Amino acid sequence: MTTAAPPSTREVYRDLMAELLPQDPRLVCLDTDTGLFNGVDFGAGAERYLNLGIAEATLMSAAASLAKSGRVPVVNTMAAFAAARALESVKVDIALGNLPVRIAATHSGVSAGHLGPTHHALEDLAVMRTLPNMTVVVPGDAATTADLFRQALDLPGPVYLRLGRNSVPDLPDGPPVLLGRAQWLRRGTDIALAACGPHPVRAAVAAAEQLAAEGISASVLHVHTVKPLDVAALVEAAGDSRTVVTVEEHWRTAGFGAAVAEALSELMPARVLRVAMPDAFVPVAGGHEYLLARGGVTAGAVAARARTALGRRRGDAR
């Protein structure tokens, strides 16, 4: 007997939209031929599902007009297009007016790795977090996707929801997720591991387990809200070591790790070591996990960075 694979974050979002659209007359779902909603029955909300075709800039401008009219539009496109092709419309039409548009960006990071570097989205966190008024959310698994999307619907301004293409396992149990508050998955005393996104968070959890076997006690934070960043939790996690290892599915430049470094540098003499994709285009197509491993976003890499920060070799005693 085979066990069904857990859903992807985009599938959880899709099913939640199918549930919410008939219930909430404010919601409008705008699509760009993503195929995500093929066969979905929106019931009483069907007239508020609109497929605009492959026209991402038009998508953002149309959503802004709907938001200005009192609706809560949710737009659907791939992250590579939301953060690049449609960026001017996101900036000028949505963020400038602080309008309640929810941008559901799928195929983030290298989850569309089979399509090659044109469809990788390794710059989107950097782009979106620089926009005033924009909330940036990166759920770590299916359950947190549903919880965070529901919470994001009632925010007054725009939201960027970063979703992946592929199945992701559930994260370890932790406290309930709250938008803007990091979720503690493990509390330690020697070093902090802070991660955003399904695979990076899983890598941080696995690294903490490796380190524990070597006598190193690591905290693990699931930082699902990149903006606004939960700086208080990061300061607490850094503790006496004042050291944080960040993990992300993004280029090293200007992403989640950079946001952590910027925030902590104004509050404390902290050391931030980043585990992220190299500052280079990925030159090959390939599977999601293969490309992450090729780029060094792995549990082993996280554990190695933690050992380096603490000045220990693998297996050293305290």
CSV table of C-alpha atoms in Angstrom, one decimal:
chain,number,residue,atom,x,y,z
A,1,MET,CA,0.0,0.0,0.0
A,2,THR,CA,1.4,3.4,-1.0
A,3,THR,CA,1.0,6.5,1.0
A,4,ALA,CA,-0.2,9.6,-0.9
A,5,ALA,CA,2.4,12.3,-1.1
A,6,PRO,CA,1.7,15.4,0.9
A,7,PRO,CA,0.5,18.4,-1.1
A,8,SER,CA,2.5,21.3,-2.4
A,9,THR,CA,2.0,24.7,-0.9
A,10,ARG,CA,0.4,25.9,-4.2
A,11,GLU,CA,-2.1,23.0,-4.1
A,12,VAL,CA,-3.1,23.9,-0.5
A,13,TYR,CA,-3.6,27.5,-1.6
A,14,ARG,CA,-5.7,26.4,-4.6
A,15,ASP,CA,-8.0,24.2,-2.5
A,16,LEU,CA,-8.4,27.1,0.1
A,17,MET,CA,-9.3,29.5,-2.7
A,18,ALA,CA,-11.9,27.0,-3.9
A,19,GLU,CA,-13.4,27.0,-0.4
A,20,LEU,CA,-13.2,30.8,0.2
A,21,LEU,CA,-14.3,32.3,-3.1
A,22,PRO,CA,-18.0,31.2,-2.8
A,23,GLN,CA,-18.1,32.3,0.9
A,24,ASP,CA,-16.5,35.8,0.6
A,25,PRO,CA,-18.1,38.2,-1.9
A,26,ARG,CA,-15.1,40.5,-1.5
A,27,LEU,CA,-12.7,38.0,-3.1
A,28,VAL,CA,-11.8,38.0,-6.8
A,29,CYS,CA,-9.4,35.4,-8.2
A,30,LEU,CA,-7.5,36.6,-11.2
A,31,ASP,CA,-5.5,34.0,-13.2
A,32,THR,CA,-2.9,34.1,-16.0
A,33,ASP,CA,-3.4,30.7,-17.6
A,34,THR,CA,-1.4,29.0,-14.8
A,35,GLY,CA,-3.5,25.8,-15.1
A,36,LEU,CA,-3.6,25.7,-11.3
A,37,PHE,CA,-7.4,26.0,-11.3
A,38,ASN,CA,-8.2,23.6,-14.1
A,39,GLY,CA,-11.2,21.6,-13.1
A,40,VAL,CA,-11.8,23.6,-9.9
A,41,ASP,CA,-15.5,24.2,-9.1
A,42,PHE,CA,-15.9,27.6,-7.5
A,43,GLY,CA,-19.7,27.1,-7.1
A,44,ALA,CA,-21.3,30.4,-6.2
A,45,GLY,CA,-18.0,32.2,-6.7
A,46,ALA,CA,-17.5,31.1,-10.3
A,47,GLU,CA,-18.2,34.6,-11.7
A,48,ARG,CA,-15.4,36.0,-9.6
A,49,TYR,CA,-12.8,33.8,-11.1
A,50,LEU,CA,-11.3,35.5,-14.2
A,51,ASN,CA,-8.5,34.2,-16.4
A,52,LEU,CA,-6.8,37.1,-18.1
A,53,GLY,CA,-4.4,35.0,-20.1
A,54,ILE,CA,-0.6,35.4,-20.1
A,55,ALA,CA,-0.6,39.1,-19.3
A,56,GLU,CA,1.1,39.6,-16.0
A,57,ALA,CA,1.4,43.4,-16.0
A,58,THR,CA,-2.3,43.7,-16.9
A,59,LEU,CA,-3.1,41.2,-14.2
A,60,MET,CA,-1.5,43.5,-11.5
A,61,SER,CA,-3.2,46.7,-12.9
A,62,ALA,CA,-6.6,45.0,-13.0
A,63,ALA,CA,-6.2,43.8,-9.5
A,64,ALA,CA,-5.3,47.3,-8.3
A,65,SER,CA,-8.5,48.7,-9.9
A,66,LEU,CA,-10.6,46.0,-8.2
A,67,ALA,CA,-8.9,46.7,-4.8
A,68,LYS,CA,-9.6,50.4,-5.3
A,69,SER,CA,-13.2,49.5,-5.7
A,70,GLY,CA,-13.5,47.6,-2.4
A,71,ARG,CA,-12.7,44.1,-3.6
A,72,VAL,CA,-9.9,41.8,-2.3
A,73,PRO,CA,-8.2,40.5,-5.4
A,74,VAL,CA,-5.9,37.4,-5.3
A,75,VAL,CA,-3.7,37.2,-8.4
A,76,ASN,CA,-2.0,34.1,-9.6
A,77,THR,CA,1.2,33.8,-11.6
A,78,MET,CA,4.7,32.3,-11.4
A,79,ALA,CA,7.1,34.0,-9.0
A,80,ALA,CA,9.6,34.7,-11.8
A,81,PHE,CA,7.0,36.7,-13.6
A,82,ALA,CA,5.5,38.5,-10.5
A,83,ALA,CA,8.9,39.7,-9.4
A,84,ALA,CA,10.3,40.7,-12.8
A,85,ARG,CA,8.0,41.0,-15.8
A,86,ALA,CA,5.1,42.6,-13.8
A,87,LEU,CA,7.2,44.5,-11.3
A,88,GLU,CA,6.5,48.0,-12.5
A,89,SER,CA,2.7,47.4,-12.1
A,90,VAL,CA,3.2,45.8,-8.7
A,91,LYS,CA,5.2,48.8,-7.6
A,92,VAL,CA,3.2,51.7,-9.1
A,93,ASP,CA,-0.3,50.3,-9.2
A,94,ILE,CA,-0.4,48.2,-6.0
A,95,ALA,CA,2.4,49.0,-3.5
A,96,LEU,CA,2.3,52.8,-4.0
A,97,GLY,CA,-1.4,52.9,-3.2
A,98,ASN,CA,-1.1,50.4,-0.4
A,99,LEU,CA,-3.9,48.3,-1.9
A,100,PRO,CA,-5.1,45.0,-0.6
A,101,VAL,CA,-3.9,42.8,-3.5
A,102,ARG,CA,-2.7,39.3,-2.6
A,103,ILE,CA,0.0,38.0,-5.0
A,104,ALA,CA,0.0,34.2,-5.0
A,105,ALA,CA,3.4,33.5,-6.7
A,106,THR,CA,4.0,29.8,-7.5
A,107,HIS,CA,7.0,27.9,-8.8
A,108,SER,CA,9.3,30.0,-6.4
A,109,GLY,CA,13.0,29.4,-6.0
A,110,VAL,CA,14.1,26.5,-8.1
A,111,SER,CA,10.9,24.5,-7.8
A,112,ALA,CA,10.4,25.0,-11.6
A,113,GLY,CA,13.9,23.7,-12.0
A,114,HIS,CA,13.0,21.5,-14.9
A,115,LEU,CA,12.1,24.6,-17.0
A,116,GLY,CA,15.6,26.1,-16.6
A,117,PRO,CA,16.9,29.4,-15.4
A,118,THR,CA,14.4,31.6,-17.1
A,119,HIS,CA,11.7,30.2,-14.8
A,120,HIS,CA,13.8,30.1,-11.6
A,121,ALA,CA,12.8,32.8,-9.0
A,122,LEU,CA,15.8,33.5,-6.9
A,123,GLU,CA,15.5,37.2,-6.7
A,124,ASP,CA,11.8,37.6,-5.6
A,125,LEU,CA,12.4,38.0,-1.9
A,126,ALA,CA,14.9,40.8,-2.5
A,127,VAL,CA,12.6,42.5,-4.9
A,128,MET,CA,9.4,42.3,-2.9
A,129,ARG,CA,10.8,43.1,0.5
A,130,THR,CA,12.1,46.4,-0.8
A,131,LEU,CA,8.7,47.6,-1.8
A,132,PRO,CA,7.0,49.9,0.8
A,133,ASN,CA,3.8,48.5,2.3
A,134,MET,CA,4.4,45.0,1.0
A,135,THR,CA,4.1,42.0,3.4
A,136,VAL,CA,6.2,39.0,2.3
A,137,VAL,CA,5.1,35.5,3.4
A,138,VAL,CA,6.9,32.2,2.8
A,139,PRO,CA,5.0,29.3,4.3
A,140,GLY,CA,7.0,26.2,5.3
A,141,ASP,CA,4.4,23.5,4.7
A,142,ALA,CA,0.8,22.8,3.8
A,143,ALA,CA,-0.7,23.6,7.2
A,144,THR,CA,1.1,26.9,7.6
A,145,THR,CA,0.1,27.9,4.0
A,146,ALA,CA,-3.5,27.6,4.9
A,147,ASP,CA,-3.2,29.4,8.2
A,148,LEU,CA,-1.1,32.3,6.9
A,149,PHE,CA,-3.2,32.8,3.8
A,150,ARG,CA,-6.3,33.1,5.9
A,151,GLN,CA,-4.6,35.7,8.2
A,152,ALA,CA,-3.2,37.6,5.2
A,153,LEU,CA,-6.6,38.1,3.7
A,154,ASP,CA,-7.5,40.7,6.4
A,155,LEU,CA,-4.4,42.8,6.1
A,156,PRO,CA,-5.0,46.4,4.8
A,157,GLY,CA,-2.1,46.4,2.3
A,158,PRO,CA,-0.6,44.2,-0.4
A,159,VAL,CA,0.8,40.7,0.3
A,160,TYR,CA,3.3,38.6,-1.6
A,161,LEU,CA,2.7,34.9,-0.9
A,162,ARG,CA,5.6,32.7,-2.0
A,163,LEU,CA,4.5,29.2,-3.0
A,164,GLY,CA,6.3,26.1,-4.4
A,165,ARG,CA,5.4,23.7,-7.1
A,166,ASN,CA,6.2,20.4,-5.6
A,167,SER,CA,5.1,18.2,-2.7
A,168,VAL,CA,6.5,19.2,0.7
A,169,PRO,CA,6.5,17.2,3.9
A,170,ASP,CA,5.0,18.6,7.1
A,171,LEU,CA,7.3,20.5,9.4
A,172,PRO,CA,7.7,19.3,13.1
A,173,ASP,CA,5.0,20.4,15.5
A,174,GLY,CA,5.4,23.9,16.8
A,175,PRO,CA,3.3,26.7,18.3
A,176,PRO,CA,0.5,28.1,16.1
A,177,VAL,CA,1.7,30.2,13.2
A,178,LEU,CA,1.0,33.9,13.5
A,179,LEU,CA,1.7,36.3,10.7
A,180,GLY,CA,4.7,38.5,11.5
A,181,ARG,CA,5.9,36.2,14.3
A,182,ALA,CA,8.6,33.6,13.8
A,183,GLN,CA,7.7,30.0,14.8
A,184,TRP,CA,10.0,28.3,17.2
A,185,LEU,CA,10.6,24.7,16.2
A,186,ARG,CA,13.5,24.0,18.6
A,187,ARG,CA,15.1,26.0,21.4
A,188,GLY,CA,18.8,25.8,21.9
A,189,THR,CA,21.6,27.6,23.7
A,190,ASP,CA,24.6,27.6,21.4
A,191,ILE,CA,23.5,29.0,18.1
A,192,ALA,CA,20.4,30.0,16.1
A,193,LEU,CA,19.3,28.5,12.7
A,194,ALA,CA,16.7,30.7,11.0
A,195,ALA,CA,15.1,29.6,7.8
A,196,CYS,CA,12.3,30.5,5.4
A,197,GLY,CA,10.7,28.2,2.9
A,198,PRO,CA,9.8,24.4,3.1
A,199,HIS,CA,13.2,23.0,2.1
A,200,PRO,CA,15.4,25.4,4.0
A,201,VAL,CA,13.4,24.9,7.2
A,202,ARG,CA,13.6,21.2,6.8
A,203,ALA,CA,17.4,21.5,6.3
A,204,ALA,CA,17.7,23.6,9.4
A,205,VAL,CA,15.8,21.1,11.5
A,206,ALA,CA,17.9,18.2,10.1
A,207,ALA,CA,21.1,20.2,10.8
A,208,ALA,CA,20.0,20.9,14.4
A,209,GLU,CA,19.6,17.2,14.9
A,210,GLN,CA,23.1,16.5,13.5
A,211,LEU,CA,24.6,19.2,15.7
A,212,ALA,CA,22.8,17.8,18.8
A,213,ALA,CA,24.5,14.5,18.3
A,214,GLU,CA,27.8,16.4,18.5
A,215,GLY,CA,26.8,18.2,21.7
A,216,ILE,CA,25.8,21.5,20.0
A,217,SER,CA,22.5,22.9,21.0
A,218,ALA,CA,20.8,24.9,18.2
A,219,SER,CA,17.6,26.9,18.1
A,220,VAL,CA,15.5,26.6,14.9
A,221,LEU,CA,13.2,29.4,13.8
A,222,HIS,CA,10.7,29.0,11.0
A,223,VAL,CA,10.6,32.6,9.7
A,224,HIS,CA,7.6,32.4,7.5
A,225,THR,CA,7.1,36.2,7.4
A,226,VAL,CA,10.2,37.9,5.8
A,227,LYS,CA,8.5,41.3,6.0
A,228,PRO,CA,7.8,42.5,8.6
A,229,LEU,CA,10.6,40.5,10.2
A,230,ASP,CA,10.3,39.2,13.7
A,231,VAL,CA,13.5,40.8,15.0
A,232,ALA,CA,12.7,40.2,18.6
A,233,ALA,CA,12.7,36.4,18.1
A,234,LEU,CA,15.9,36.6,16.1
A,235,VAL,CA,17.6,38.5,18.9
A,236,GLU,CA,16.4,36.0,21.5
A,237,ALA,CA,17.5,33.1,19.4
A,238,ALA,CA,21.0,34.5,18.8
A,239,GLY,CA,21.4,34.5,22.6
A,240,ASP,CA,24.9,34.7,24.1
A,241,SER,CA,26.6,33.5,21.0
A,242,ARG,CA,25.1,36.3,19.0
A,243,THR,CA,25.3,34.1,16.0
A,244,VAL,CA,22.6,33.2,13.5
A,245,VAL,CA,22.9,30.9,10.5
A,246,THR,CA,20.2,31.8,7.9
A,247,VAL,CA,18.9,29.3,5.3
A,248,GLU,CA,16.9,30.2,2.2
A,249,GLU,CA,16.1,29.2,-1.4
A,250,HIS,CA,17.2,32.4,-2.9
A,251,TRP,CA,20.4,34.1,-4.1
A,252,ARG,CA,22.6,35.2,-1.3
A,253,THR,CA,22.2,38.8,-2.4
A,254,ALA,CA,19.6,40.9,-0.7
A,255,GLY,CA,17.3,38.0,0.3
A,256,PHE,CA,16.2,36.6,3.7
A,257,GLY,CA,19.7,36.3,5.2
A,258,ALA,CA,20.5,39.9,4.2
A,259,ALA,CA,17.3,41.1,5.8
A,260,VAL,CA,18.3,39.3,9.1
A,261,ALA,CA,21.8,40.8,8.9
A,262,GLU,CA,20.4,44.3,8.3
A,263,ALA,CA,18.1,44.1,11.2
A,264,LEU,CA,20.5,42.6,13.7
A,265,SER,CA,23.3,45.0,12.8
A,266,GLU,CA,21.3,47.9,14.2
A,267,LEU,CA,20.6,46.2,17.5
A,268,MET,CA,23.6,44.1,18.5
A,269,PRO,CA,27.0,43.0,17.4
A,270,ALA,CA,25.8,39.8,15.7
A,271,ARG,CA,27.3,37.4,13.3
A,272,VAL,CA,25.1,36.2,10.4
A,273,LEU,CA,26.3,33.4,8.2
A,274,ARG,CA,24.1,32.7,5.2
A,275,VAL,CA,23.3,29.4,3.5
A,276,ALA,CA,21.7,30.3,0.1
A,277,MET,CA,22.1,29.7,-3.6
A,278,PRO,CA,25.3,31.1,-5.1
A,279,ASP,CA,25.3,34.5,-6.7
A,280,ALA,CA,25.1,33.0,-10.2
A,281,PHE,CA,22.4,31.8,-12.6
A,282,VAL,CA,21.8,28.1,-12.3
A,283,PRO,CA,23.2,26.8,-15.7
A,284,VAL,CA,21.2,23.6,-15.9
A,285,ALA,CA,17.7,22.3,-15.7
A,286,GLY,CA,16.9,19.7,-13.1
A,287,GLY,CA,14.8,18.5,-10.2
A,288,HIS,CA,14.0,20.7,-7.2
A,289,GLU,CA,16.1,18.9,-4.6
A,290,TYR,CA,18.9,18.2,-7.0
A,291,LEU,CA,19.3,21.9,-7.8
A,292,LEU,CA,19.2,22.9,-4.1
A,293,ALA,CA,21.9,20.3,-3.3
A,294,ARG,CA,23.9,21.5,-6.3
A,295,GLY,CA,23.6,25.1,-4.9
A,296,GLY,CA,24.6,24.0,-1.3
A,297,VAL,CA,21.3,24.5,0.4
A,298,THR,CA,21.4,21.3,2.4
A,299,ALA,CA,21.4,20.2,6.1
A,300,GLY,CA,25.0,19.3,5.8
A,301,ALA,CA,25.9,22.8,4.7
A,302,VAL,CA,23.9,24.4,7.5
A,303,ALA,CA,25.6,22.2,10.1
A,304,ALA,CA,29.0,23.0,8.6
A,305,ARG,CA,28.3,26.8,8.8
A,306,ALA,CA,27.2,26.4,12.5
A,307,ARG,CA,30.4,24.5,13.3
A,308,THR,CA,32.5,27.1,11.6
A,309,ALA,CA,30.8,29.9,13.5
A,310,LEU,CA,31.4,28.1,16.8
A,311,GLY,CA,35.0,27.2,15.9
A,312,ARG,CA,34.4,23.5,16.1
A,313,ARG,CA,35.3,20.5,13.9
A,314,ARG,CA,32.8,17.8,13.3
A,315,GLY,CA,32.5,15.6,16.3
A,316,ASP,CA,34.4,17.9,18.7
A,317,ALA,CA,33.2,17.7,22.3
A,318,ARG,CA,32.2,20.8,24.2
